[in-house]
């Protein structure tokens, strides 16, 4: 690992930023269909599974060394034999397509809001968001870490303001009745996706110089940030929304008052911006690792295709989120646990101790299979 570049909080914010833009904002819509008690149980289970899985990835990254990204980790521990190169290349292509889909979702979602706020055509709003978001990533890990820290702080401040106003403008009782099995699976799938920072964990590990204790703390804090945001946003959106919308902030801010729509729009853009930063930084590092190109070329490959995808009419916000979540879940369920089993036999620090044993590995693999199912079922 390189020398330390990030603080624990900056690394945690990179982890938080990965999931905050899409899944978090979709949770209230799904929670309204599951009831608050069942939603909380599912959310706690997803939180626990996510912390353990991300610590597994962190340990894999540390033991792989040399700032290894997730593809190099899998190439070392899972892909083997004469087909190693072909499998590594195939995984790289599939993973890039998944991340392009993620990034396209955030460009599309942010552009809709910018278009409404500024009265510009959506195509122009997509370009504006892309230029602003992608330019930070060009400057590398430290620039993204500092930017994430500032943006996450602003997000918490905005959510606190809207939460206080929500309690003064309660319109609806909290839903208590549990939903269908499909609705519970869909909520679990989106919760797991909201906590996901699979490809950002290597950045956190590299930024903290491979220090296991600090990386474990950064992973926990990063996912905890999203847990708190999901909880506050869900409860307040359910209480105060004029209508619980797929992107929660839209209906929530309308229920509080017209001034809150602007605050809600700023929040949503910040949330999507932080996620764009985390994902595109991870993808740029992966491209550099696999293709050995210069920083500018890798940055362009990591960011430009997602912009092009937004002009191809590939579906709405939630469709983007569920598609990407399902694809990522399949990859993680198939590869992370087998890789971790091999990694655990090697000497070196264990981030999970007894929590990383065979029984827990089975539970985590099952959780991510359920996540995949949850992201394709009909709600």
mmCIF file of C-alpha atoms in Angstrom:
data_model
loop_
_atom_site.group_PDB
_atom_site.id
_atom_site.type_symbol
_atom_site.label_atom_id
_atom_site.label_comp_id
_atom_site.label_asym_id
_atom_site.label_seq_id
_atom_site.Cartn_x
_atom_site.Cartn_y
_atom_site.Cartn_z
ATOM 1 C CA UNK A 1 0.000 0.000 0.000
ATOM 2 C CA UNK A 2 1.042 3.590 -0.577
ATOM 3 C CA UNK A 3 1.633 5.986 2.253
ATOM 4 C CA UNK A 4 -1.459 7.293 3.979
ATOM 5 C CA UNK A 5 -3.298 9.904 1.882
ATOM 6 C CA UNK A 6 -6.716 10.107 3.557
ATOM 7 C CA UNK A 7 -8.073 10.505 7.061
ATOM 8 C CA UNK A 8 -10.433 7.852 8.442
ATOM 9 C CA UNK A 9 -13.369 10.225 7.959
ATOM 10 C CA UNK A 10 -12.439 11.001 4.352
ATOM 11 C CA UNK A 11 -12.228 7.276 3.622
ATOM 12 C CA UNK A 12 -15.559 6.733 5.371
ATOM 13 C CA UNK A 13 -17.138 9.459 3.244
ATOM 14 C CA UNK A 14 -15.919 7.771 0.048
ATOM 15 C CA UNK A 15 -17.682 4.600 1.248
ATOM 16 C CA UNK A 16 -20.808 6.585 2.146
ATOM 17 C CA UNK A 17 -20.784 8.444 -1.136
ATOM 18 C CA UNK A 18 -20.880 5.256 -3.190
ATOM 19 C CA UNK A 19 -24.367 4.266 -2.026
ATOM 20 C CA UNK A 20 -26.026 7.492 -0.976
ATOM 21 C CA UNK A 21 -27.128 8.735 -4.383
ATOM 22 C CA UNK A 22 -29.548 6.062 -5.508
ATOM 23 C CA UNK A 23 -30.597 3.440 -3.030
ATOM 24 C CA UNK A 24 -31.015 5.804 -0.087
ATOM 25 C CA UNK A 25 -33.457 8.001 -1.985
ATOM 26 C CA UNK A 26 -35.485 5.012 -3.190
ATOM 27 C CA UNK A 27 -35.954 3.493 0.281
ATOM 28 C CA UNK A 28 -39.026 5.459 1.509
ATOM 29 C CA UNK A 29 -41.068 4.439 -1.561
ATOM 30 C CA UNK A 30 -40.344 0.780 -0.844
ATOM 31 C CA UNK A 31 -40.733 1.201 2.925
ATOM 32 C CA UNK A 32 -44.260 2.551 2.427
ATOM 33 C CA UNK A 33 -45.142 -0.847 0.934
ATOM 34 C CA UNK A 34 -43.513 -2.900 3.711
ATOM 35 C CA UNK A 35 -44.494 -1.000 6.837
ATOM 36 C CA UNK A 36 -42.036 0.587 9.256
ATOM 37 C CA UNK A 37 -41.531 -2.354 11.691
ATOM 38 C CA UNK A 38 -40.710 -4.888 8.956
ATOM 39 C CA UNK A 39 -38.607 -2.312 7.092
ATOM 40 C CA UNK A 40 -36.489 -1.690 10.213
ATOM 41 C CA UNK A 41 -35.851 -5.416 10.747
ATOM 42 C CA UNK A 42 -34.833 -5.839 7.107
ATOM 43 C CA UNK A 43 -32.662 -2.698 7.242
ATOM 44 C CA UNK A 44 -30.752 -3.928 10.311
ATOM 45 C CA UNK A 45 -30.112 -7.300 8.658
ATOM 46 C CA UNK A 46 -28.878 -5.592 5.487
ATOM 47 C CA UNK A 47 -26.617 -3.283 7.520
ATOM 48 C CA UNK A 48 -24.972 -6.171 9.381
ATOM 49 C CA UNK A 49 -24.439 -8.230 6.218
ATOM 50 C CA UNK A 50 -23.026 -5.215 4.388
ATOM 51 C CA UNK A 51 -20.483 -4.345 7.088
ATOM 52 C CA UNK A 52 -19.176 -7.915 7.147
ATOM 53 C CA UNK A 53 -19.005 -8.213 3.342
ATOM 54 C CA UNK A 54 -17.153 -4.905 2.986
ATOM 55 C CA UNK A 55 -14.659 -5.907 5.687
ATOM 56 C CA UNK A 56 -14.040 -9.082 3.671
ATOM 57 C CA UNK A 57 -13.273 -6.954 0.613
ATOM 58 C CA UNK A 58 -10.995 -4.714 2.700
ATOM 59 C CA UNK A 59 -9.001 -7.712 3.927
ATOM 60 C CA UNK A 60 -8.724 -9.010 0.355
ATOM 61 C CA UNK A 61 -7.406 -5.635 -0.792
ATOM 62 C CA UNK A 62 -4.863 -5.401 2.034
ATOM 63 C CA UNK A 63 -3.464 -8.888 1.466
ATOM 64 C CA UNK A 64 -3.333 -8.391 -2.311
ATOM 65 C CA UNK A 65 -1.078 -5.345 -1.811
ATOM 66 C CA UNK A 66 0.174 -2.762 -4.315
ATOM 67 C CA UNK A 67 -3.090 -0.801 -4.205
ATOM 68 C CA UNK A 68 -4.886 -3.752 -5.833
ATOM 69 C CA UNK A 69 -8.367 -3.046 -7.169
ATOM 70 C CA UNK A 70 -11.140 -5.594 -6.961
ATOM 71 C CA UNK A 71 -10.447 -7.199 -10.346
ATOM 72 C CA UNK A 72 -6.815 -7.859 -9.395
ATOM 73 C CA UNK A 73 -8.058 -9.341 -6.119
ATOM 74 C CA UNK A 74 -10.315 -11.783 -7.951
ATOM 75 C CA UNK A 75 -7.576 -12.553 -10.462
ATOM 76 C CA UNK A 76 -5.305 -13.567 -7.571
ATOM 77 C CA UNK A 77 -7.771 -15.555 -5.458
ATOM 78 C CA UNK A 78 -10.493 -16.854 -7.795
ATOM 79 C CA UNK A 79 -9.425 -16.890 -11.436
ATOM 80 C CA UNK A 80 -6.798 -19.559 -11.953
ATOM 81 C CA UNK A 81 -5.145 -21.764 -14.516
ATOM 82 C CA UNK A 82 -4.926 -21.344 -18.243
ATOM 83 C CA UNK A 83 -8.108 -19.254 -18.403
ATOM 84 C CA UNK A 84 -7.034 -16.677 -15.814
ATOM 85 C CA UNK A 85 -6.382 -13.915 -18.366
ATOM 86 C CA UNK A 86 -9.639 -14.564 -20.244
ATOM 87 C CA UNK A 87 -11.667 -14.648 -17.028
ATOM 88 C CA UNK A 88 -10.029 -11.459 -15.753
ATOM 89 C CA UNK A 89 -10.737 -9.658 -19.023
ATOM 90 C CA UNK A 90 -14.321 -10.918 -19.135
ATOM 91 C CA UNK A 91 -14.980 -9.812 -15.581
ATOM 92 C CA UNK A 92 -13.457 -6.418 -16.314
ATOM 93 C CA UNK A 93 -15.809 -5.909 -19.267
ATOM 94 C CA UNK A 94 -18.920 -7.004 -17.360
ATOM 95 C CA UNK A 95 -18.045 -4.942 -14.290
ATOM 96 C CA UNK A 96 -17.354 -1.859 -16.395
ATOM 97 C CA UNK A 97 -20.807 -2.174 -17.988
ATOM 98 C CA UNK A 98 -22.408 -2.419 -14.543
ATOM 99 C CA UNK A 99 -20.601 0.677 -13.311
ATOM 100 C CA UNK A 100 -21.391 2.592 -16.504
ATOM 101 C CA UNK A 101 -25.055 1.824 -15.805
ATOM 102 C CA UNK A 102 -24.672 3.142 -12.256
ATOM 103 C CA UNK A 103 -23.049 6.351 -13.419
ATOM 104 C CA UNK A 104 -25.638 6.885 -16.152
ATOM 105 C CA UNK A 105 -28.377 6.650 -13.525
ATOM 106 C CA UNK A 106 -26.884 9.491 -11.510
ATOM 107 C CA UNK A 107 -26.359 11.703 -14.534
ATOM 108 C CA UNK A 108 -29.979 11.140 -15.607
ATOM 109 C CA UNK A 109 -31.406 11.697 -12.132
ATOM 110 C CA UNK A 110 -29.389 14.846 -11.460
ATOM 111 C CA UNK A 111 -30.141 16.230 -14.923
ATOM 112 C CA UNK A 112 -33.891 15.984 -14.349
ATOM 113 C CA UNK A 113 -33.542 18.118 -11.231
ATOM 114 C CA UNK A 114 -31.117 20.621 -12.741
ATOM 115 C CA UNK A 115 -33.385 21.007 -15.751
ATOM 116 C CA UNK A 116 -36.346 21.854 -13.516
ATOM 117 C CA UNK A 117 -34.320 24.185 -11.279
ATOM 118 C CA UNK A 118 -32.545 26.145 -14.009
ATOM 119 C CA UNK A 119 -34.995 25.851 -16.875
ATOM 120 C CA UNK A 120 -32.444 24.332 -19.226
ATOM 121 C CA UNK A 121 -32.955 21.405 -21.615
ATOM 122 C CA UNK A 122 -32.224 18.015 -20.078
ATOM 123 C CA UNK A 123 -29.438 17.292 -22.543
ATOM 124 C CA UNK A 124 -27.671 20.471 -21.437
ATOM 125 C CA UNK A 125 -28.216 19.611 -17.764
ATOM 126 C CA UNK A 126 -26.594 16.221 -18.343
ATOM 127 C CA UNK A 127 -23.531 17.913 -19.781
ATOM 128 C CA UNK A 128 -23.329 20.424 -16.916
ATOM 129 C CA UNK A 129 -23.514 17.697 -14.263
ATOM 130 C CA UNK A 130 -21.014 15.524 -16.099
ATOM 131 C CA UNK A 131 -18.432 18.284 -16.438
ATOM 132 C CA UNK A 132 -18.713 19.296 -12.783
ATOM 133 C CA UNK A 133 -18.726 15.743 -11.423
ATOM 134 C CA UNK A 134 -16.073 14.221 -13.644
ATOM 135 C CA UNK A 135 -13.607 17.109 -13.254
ATOM 136 C CA UNK A 136 -13.068 16.340 -9.540
ATOM 137 C CA UNK A 137 -12.206 12.721 -10.303
ATOM 138 C CA UNK A 138 -9.504 13.804 -12.721
ATOM 139 C CA UNK A 139 -7.463 15.107 -9.747
ATOM 140 C CA UNK A 140 -7.392 11.729 -7.987
ATOM 141 C CA UNK A 141 -7.990 10.103 -4.601
ATOM 142 C CA UNK A 142 -7.258 12.998 -2.232
ATOM 143 C CA UNK A 143 -9.401 15.440 -4.217
ATOM 144 C CA UNK A 144 -12.310 13.007 -4.145
ATOM 145 C CA UNK A 145 -11.843 12.284 -0.428
ATOM 146 C CA UNK A 146 -11.897 15.962 0.522
ATOM 147 C CA UNK A 147 -14.823 16.683 -1.807
ATOM 148 C CA UNK A 148 -16.790 13.744 -0.378
ATOM 149 C CA UNK A 149 -16.154 14.969 3.170
ATOM 150 C CA UNK A 150 -17.511 18.430 2.369
ATOM 151 C CA UNK A 151 -20.497 17.119 0.417
ATOM 152 C CA UNK A 152 -21.472 14.523 3.064
ATOM 153 C CA UNK A 153 -21.326 17.222 5.738
ATOM 154 C CA UNK A 154 -23.629 19.418 3.658
ATOM 155 C CA UNK A 155 -26.000 16.484 3.111
ATOM 156 C CA UNK A 156 -26.314 15.810 6.843
ATOM 157 C CA UNK A 157 -26.987 19.509 7.475
ATOM 158 C CA UNK A 158 -29.728 19.605 4.815
ATOM 159 C CA UNK A 159 -31.341 16.391 6.077
ATOM 160 C CA UNK A 160 -31.324 17.730 9.655
ATOM 161 C CA UNK A 161 -33.060 20.914 8.483
ATOM 162 C CA UNK A 162 -35.697 19.001 6.529
ATOM 163 C CA UNK A 163 -36.204 16.535 9.392
ATOM 164 C CA UNK A 164 -36.983 19.329 11.873
ATOM 165 C CA UNK A 165 -39.446 20.848 9.416
ATOM 166 C CA UNK A 166 -41.017 17.435 8.766
ATOM 167 C CA UNK A 167 -41.857 16.989 12.442
ATOM 168 C CA UNK A 168 -43.666 20.321 12.305
ATOM 169 C CA UNK A 169 -45.614 19.322 9.158
ATOM 170 C CA UNK A 170 -46.801 15.776 9.816
ATOM 171 C CA UNK A 171 -49.364 14.748 7.187
ATOM 172 C CA UNK A 172 -49.534 10.965 7.454
ATOM 173 C CA UNK A 173 -49.293 8.229 10.085
ATOM 174 C CA UNK A 174 -46.412 5.822 9.696
ATOM 175 C CA UNK A 175 -47.450 2.691 7.771
ATOM 176 C CA UNK A 176 -47.315 -0.390 9.997
ATOM 177 C CA UNK A 177 -48.766 -3.232 7.924
ATOM 178 C CA UNK A 178 -46.231 -5.588 6.364
ATOM 179 C CA UNK A 179 -46.238 -6.015 2.602
ATOM 180 C CA UNK A 180 -45.877 -9.019 0.335
ATOM 181 C CA UNK A 181 -42.851 -11.306 0.094
ATOM 182 C CA UNK A 182 -41.859 -9.632 -3.179
ATOM 183 C CA UNK A 183 -42.060 -6.205 -1.594
ATOM 184 C CA UNK A 184 -39.885 -7.353 1.329
ATOM 185 C CA UNK A 185 -37.331 -8.814 -1.080
ATOM 186 C CA UNK A 186 -37.321 -5.610 -3.119
ATOM 187 C CA UNK A 187 -36.732 -3.561 0.048
ATOM 188 C CA UNK A 188 -33.895 -5.856 1.131
ATOM 189 C CA UNK A 189 -32.341 -5.681 -2.322
ATOM 190 C CA UNK A 190 -32.444 -1.891 -2.387
ATOM 191 C CA UNK A 191 -31.144 -1.660 1.208
ATOM 192 C CA UNK A 192 -28.156 -3.823 0.306
ATOM 193 C CA UNK A 193 -27.602 -1.671 -2.758
ATOM 194 C CA UNK A 194 -27.824 1.519 -0.659
ATOM 195 C CA UNK A 195 -25.069 0.191 1.614
ATOM 196 C CA UNK A 196 -22.924 -1.029 -1.265
ATOM 197 C CA UNK A 197 -19.436 0.360 -1.740
ATOM 198 C CA UNK A 198 -17.788 -2.756 -3.167
ATOM 199 C CA UNK A 199 -15.435 -0.978 -5.532
ATOM 200 C CA UNK A 200 -14.631 1.950 -3.222
ATOM 201 C CA UNK A 201 -13.231 -0.159 -0.394
ATOM 202 C CA UNK A 202 -9.841 -0.582 -2.160
ATOM 203 C CA UNK A 203 -9.628 3.228 -2.401
ATOM 204 C CA UNK A 204 -10.291 3.491 1.342
ATOM 205 C CA UNK A 205 -7.659 0.831 2.020
ATOM 206 C CA UNK A 206 -5.064 2.548 -0.160
ATOM 207 C CA UNK A 207 -5.834 5.977 1.278
ATOM 208 C CA UNK A 208 -5.268 4.679 4.810
ATOM 209 C CA UNK A 209 -1.984 2.984 3.935
ATOM 210 C CA UNK A 210 -3.332 -0.536 4.509
ATOM 211 C CA UNK A 211 -3.883 0.081 8.255
ATOM 212 C CA UNK A 212 -6.396 -2.658 9.127
ATOM 213 C CA UNK A 213 -7.896 -1.048 12.243
ATOM 214 C CA UNK A 214 -8.442 2.284 10.505
ATOM 215 C CA UNK A 215 -9.871 0.647 7.391
ATOM 216 C CA UNK A 216 -12.331 -1.398 9.456
ATOM 217 C CA UNK A 217 -13.420 1.771 11.264
ATOM 218 C CA UNK A 218 -13.797 3.660 7.972
ATOM 219 C CA UNK A 219 -15.928 0.861 6.478
ATOM 220 C CA UNK A 220 -18.180 0.738 9.542
ATOM 221 C CA UNK A 221 -18.576 4.530 9.725
ATOM 222 C CA UNK A 222 -19.182 4.814 5.996
ATOM 223 C CA UNK A 223 -22.008 2.272 6.025
ATOM 224 C CA UNK A 224 -23.361 3.625 9.334
ATOM 225 C CA UNK A 225 -23.684 7.074 7.736
ATOM 226 C CA UNK A 226 -25.998 5.603 5.127
ATOM 227 C CA UNK A 227 -27.959 3.661 7.757
ATOM 228 C CA UNK A 228 -28.644 6.880 9.674
ATOM 229 C CA UNK A 229 -29.581 8.762 6.504
ATOM 230 C CA UNK A 230 -31.922 5.982 5.351
ATOM 231 C CA UNK A 231 -33.622 5.886 8.743
ATOM 232 C CA UNK A 232 -34.117 9.655 9.046
ATOM 233 C CA UNK A 233 -35.120 10.179 5.428
ATOM 234 C CA UNK A 234 -37.554 7.255 5.447
ATOM 235 C CA UNK A 235 -39.374 8.229 8.641
ATOM 236 C CA UNK A 236 -39.587 11.912 7.737
ATOM 237 C CA UNK A 237 -40.595 11.261 4.131
ATOM 238 C CA UNK A 238 -43.362 8.902 5.241
ATOM 239 C CA UNK A 239 -44.639 11.404 7.809
ATOM 240 C CA UNK A 240 -44.473 14.606 5.759
ATOM 241 C CA UNK A 241 -44.673 13.701 2.067
ATOM 242 C CA UNK A 242 -47.553 14.937 -0.008
ATOM 243 C CA UNK A 243 -46.940 11.725 -1.954
ATOM 244 C CA UNK A 244 -44.141 9.212 -1.371
ATOM 245 C CA UNK A 245 -42.297 9.327 -4.687
ATOM 246 C CA UNK A 246 -39.686 6.971 -6.183
ATOM 247 C CA UNK A 247 -37.024 9.626 -5.581
ATOM 248 C CA UNK A 248 -38.047 10.386 -1.999
ATOM 249 C CA UNK A 249 -36.895 13.978 -1.819
ATOM 250 C CA UNK A 250 -39.352 15.153 -4.481
ATOM 251 C CA UNK A 251 -42.541 14.237 -2.619
ATOM 252 C CA UNK A 252 -41.001 14.923 0.785
ATOM 253 C CA UNK A 253 -39.973 18.495 0.018
ATOM 254 C CA UNK A 254 -43.338 19.246 -1.607
ATOM 255 C CA UNK A 255 -45.082 18.132 1.581
ATOM 256 C CA UNK A 256 -43.071 20.513 3.749
ATOM 257 C CA UNK A 257 -43.447 23.605 1.579
ATOM 258 C CA UNK A 258 -42.319 25.194 -1.651
ATOM 259 C CA UNK A 259 -39.046 26.496 -0.136
ATOM 260 C CA UNK A 260 -38.104 22.927 0.773
ATOM 261 C CA UNK A 261 -38.276 21.834 -2.853
ATOM 262 C CA UNK A 262 -35.135 23.856 -3.539
ATOM 263 C CA UNK A 263 -33.389 22.412 -0.467
ATOM 264 C CA UNK A 264 -34.505 18.942 -1.509
ATOM 265 C CA UNK A 265 -33.206 19.450 -5.022
ATOM 266 C CA UNK A 266 -29.799 20.546 -3.710
ATOM 267 C CA UNK A 267 -29.700 17.513 -1.416
ATOM 268 C CA UNK A 268 -30.527 15.129 -4.251
ATOM 269 C CA UNK A 269 -27.908 16.598 -6.571
ATOM 270 C CA UNK A 270 -25.265 16.387 -3.813
ATOM 271 C CA UNK A 271 -26.209 12.774 -3.114
ATOM 272 C CA UNK A 272 -25.895 11.817 -6.754
ATOM 273 C CA UNK A 273 -22.671 13.795 -7.061
ATOM 274 C CA UNK A 274 -21.008 11.950 -4.164
ATOM 275 C CA UNK A 275 -21.959 8.609 -5.670
ATOM 276 C CA UNK A 276 -20.688 9.621 -9.087
ATOM 277 C CA UNK A 277 -17.354 10.612 -7.547
ATOM 278 C CA UNK A 278 -16.920 7.321 -5.657
ATOM 279 C CA UNK A 279 -17.906 5.052 -8.531
ATOM 280 C CA UNK A 280 -16.017 6.852 -11.273
ATOM 281 C CA UNK A 281 -12.848 7.076 -9.143
ATOM 282 C CA UNK A 282 -13.010 3.324 -8.540
ATOM 283 C CA UNK A 283 -13.617 2.648 -12.226
ATOM 284 C CA UNK A 284 -10.759 4.944 -13.309
ATOM 285 C CA UNK A 285 -8.365 3.106 -10.971
ATOM 286 C CA UNK A 286 -9.555 -0.256 -12.281
ATOM 287 C CA UNK A 287 -9.066 0.870 -15.894
ATOM 288 C CA UNK A 288 -5.557 2.067 -15.031
ATOM 289 C CA UNK A 289 -4.751 -1.250 -13.373
ATOM 290 C CA UNK A 290 -6.031 -3.330 -16.290
ATOM 291 C CA UNK A 291 -4.998 -1.225 -19.294
ATOM 292 C CA UNK A 292 -1.935 0.595 -17.894
ATOM 293 C CA UNK A 293 -2.910 3.872 -19.560
ATOM 294 C CA UNK A 294 -2.252 7.388 -18.313
ATOM 295 C CA UNK A 295 -4.488 9.129 -15.761
ATOM 296 C CA UNK A 296 -6.322 11.328 -18.275
ATOM 297 C CA UNK A 297 -7.103 8.445 -20.649
ATOM 298 C CA UNK A 298 -8.352 6.223 -17.801
ATOM 299 C CA UNK A 299 -10.469 9.061 -16.453
ATOM 300 C CA UNK A 300 -12.080 9.557 -19.870
ATOM 301 C CA UNK A 301 -12.785 5.840 -20.314
ATOM 302 C CA UNK A 302 -14.310 5.696 -16.825
ATOM 303 C CA UNK A 303 -16.638 8.675 -17.231
ATOM 304 C CA UNK A 304 -17.550 9.357 -20.877
ATOM 305 C CA UNK A 305 -19.519 6.143 -21.703
ATOM 306 C CA UNK A 306 -22.033 6.795 -18.926
ATOM 307 C CA UNK A 307 -22.807 10.201 -20.413
ATOM 308 C CA UNK A 308 -23.447 8.603 -23.792
ATOM 309 C CA UNK A 309 -25.768 6.017 -22.208
ATOM 310 C CA UNK A 310 -28.055 8.745 -20.890
ATOM 311 C CA UNK A 311 -28.914 9.755 -24.463
ATOM 312 C CA UNK A 312 -30.012 6.227 -25.387
ATOM 313 C CA UNK A 313 -33.293 6.132 -23.441
ATOM 314 C CA UNK A 314 -32.431 3.194 -21.182
ATOM 315 C CA UNK A 315 -35.199 3.646 -18.591
ATOM 316 C CA UNK A 316 -36.106 5.702 -15.546
ATOM 317 C CA UNK A 317 -34.302 6.256 -12.274
ATOM 318 C CA UNK A 318 -35.534 3.241 -10.312
ATOM 319 C CA UNK A 319 -35.081 0.909 -13.280
ATOM 320 C CA UNK A 320 -31.432 1.969 -13.510
ATOM 321 C CA UNK A 321 -30.956 1.371 -9.789
ATOM 322 C CA UNK A 322 -32.537 -2.067 -9.672
ATOM 323 C CA UNK A 323 -30.754 -3.301 -12.801
ATOM 324 C CA UNK A 324 -27.349 -2.217 -11.541
ATOM 325 C CA UNK A 325 -28.016 -3.602 -8.053
ATOM 326 C CA UNK A 326 -29.000 -7.015 -9.380
ATOM 327 C CA UNK A 327 -25.972 -7.303 -11.639
ATOM 328 C CA UNK A 328 -23.535 -6.293 -8.905
ATOM 329 C CA UNK A 329 -25.121 -8.711 -6.422
ATOM 330 C CA UNK A 330 -24.580 -11.677 -8.729
ATOM 331 C CA UNK A 331 -20.915 -10.768 -9.204
ATOM 332 C CA UNK A 332 -20.298 -10.287 -5.491
ATOM 333 C CA UNK A 333 -22.157 -13.414 -4.397
ATOM 334 C CA UNK A 334 -20.216 -15.559 -6.858
ATOM 335 C CA UNK A 335 -16.733 -14.173 -6.278
ATOM 336 C CA UNK A 336 -16.120 -12.369 -2.970
ATOM 337 C CA UNK A 337 -16.814 -15.239 -0.574
ATOM 338 C CA UNK A 338 -14.686 -17.833 -2.464
ATOM 339 C CA UNK A 339 -11.886 -15.258 -2.718
ATOM 340 C CA UNK A 340 -12.129 -14.530 0.994
ATOM 341 C CA UNK A 341 -11.980 -18.227 1.868
ATOM 342 C CA UNK A 342 -8.594 -18.492 0.152
ATOM 343 C CA UNK A 343 -7.377 -15.162 1.520
ATOM 344 C CA UNK A 344 -8.254 -16.175 5.092
ATOM 345 C CA UNK A 345 -5.780 -19.073 4.957
ATOM 346 C CA UNK A 346 -2.889 -16.675 4.334
ATOM 347 C CA UNK A 347 -0.874 -15.129 7.177
ATOM 348 C CA UNK A 348 -1.660 -11.577 8.141
ATOM 349 C CA UNK A 349 -4.207 -9.503 9.999
ATOM 350 C CA UNK A 350 -7.843 -10.623 9.970
ATOM 351 C CA UNK A 351 -10.318 -7.736 10.035
ATOM 352 C CA UNK A 352 -13.242 -9.964 11.062
ATOM 353 C CA UNK A 353 -11.741 -12.595 13.387
ATOM 354 C CA UNK A 354 -14.386 -15.162 14.336
ATOM 355 C CA UNK A 355 -17.006 -13.196 12.391
ATOM 356 C CA UNK A 356 -15.348 -14.307 9.168
ATOM 357 C CA UNK A 357 -15.776 -18.072 9.657
ATOM 358 C CA UNK A 358 -17.456 -20.554 7.326
ATOM 359 C CA UNK A 359 -20.950 -20.148 8.784
ATOM 360 C CA UNK A 360 -20.832 -16.388 8.333
ATOM 361 C CA UNK A 361 -19.477 -16.777 4.803
ATOM 362 C CA UNK A 362 -22.533 -18.899 3.914
ATOM 363 C CA UNK A 363 -24.871 -16.313 5.441
ATOM 364 C CA UNK A 364 -23.238 -13.468 3.510
ATOM 365 C CA UNK A 365 -23.347 -15.372 0.215
ATOM 366 C CA UNK A 366 -27.047 -16.079 0.800
ATOM 367 C CA UNK A 367 -27.703 -12.426 1.621
ATOM 368 C CA UNK A 368 -26.253 -11.278 -1.682
ATOM 369 C CA UNK A 369 -28.179 -13.916 -3.636
ATOM 370 C CA UNK A 370 -31.342 -12.542 -1.980
ATOM 371 C CA UNK A 371 -30.217 -9.047 -2.948
ATOM 372 C CA UNK A 372 -30.030 -10.161 -6.558
ATOM 373 C CA UNK A 373 -33.503 -11.665 -6.355
ATOM 374 C CA UNK A 374 -34.846 -8.535 -4.668
ATOM 375 C CA UNK A 375 -33.648 -6.361 -7.494
ATOM 376 C CA UNK A 376 -35.517 -8.290 -10.188
ATOM 377 C CA UNK A 377 -38.832 -9.211 -8.526
ATOM 378 C CA UNK A 378 -42.009 -7.337 -9.447
ATOM 379 C CA UNK A 379 -43.066 -4.914 -6.716
#
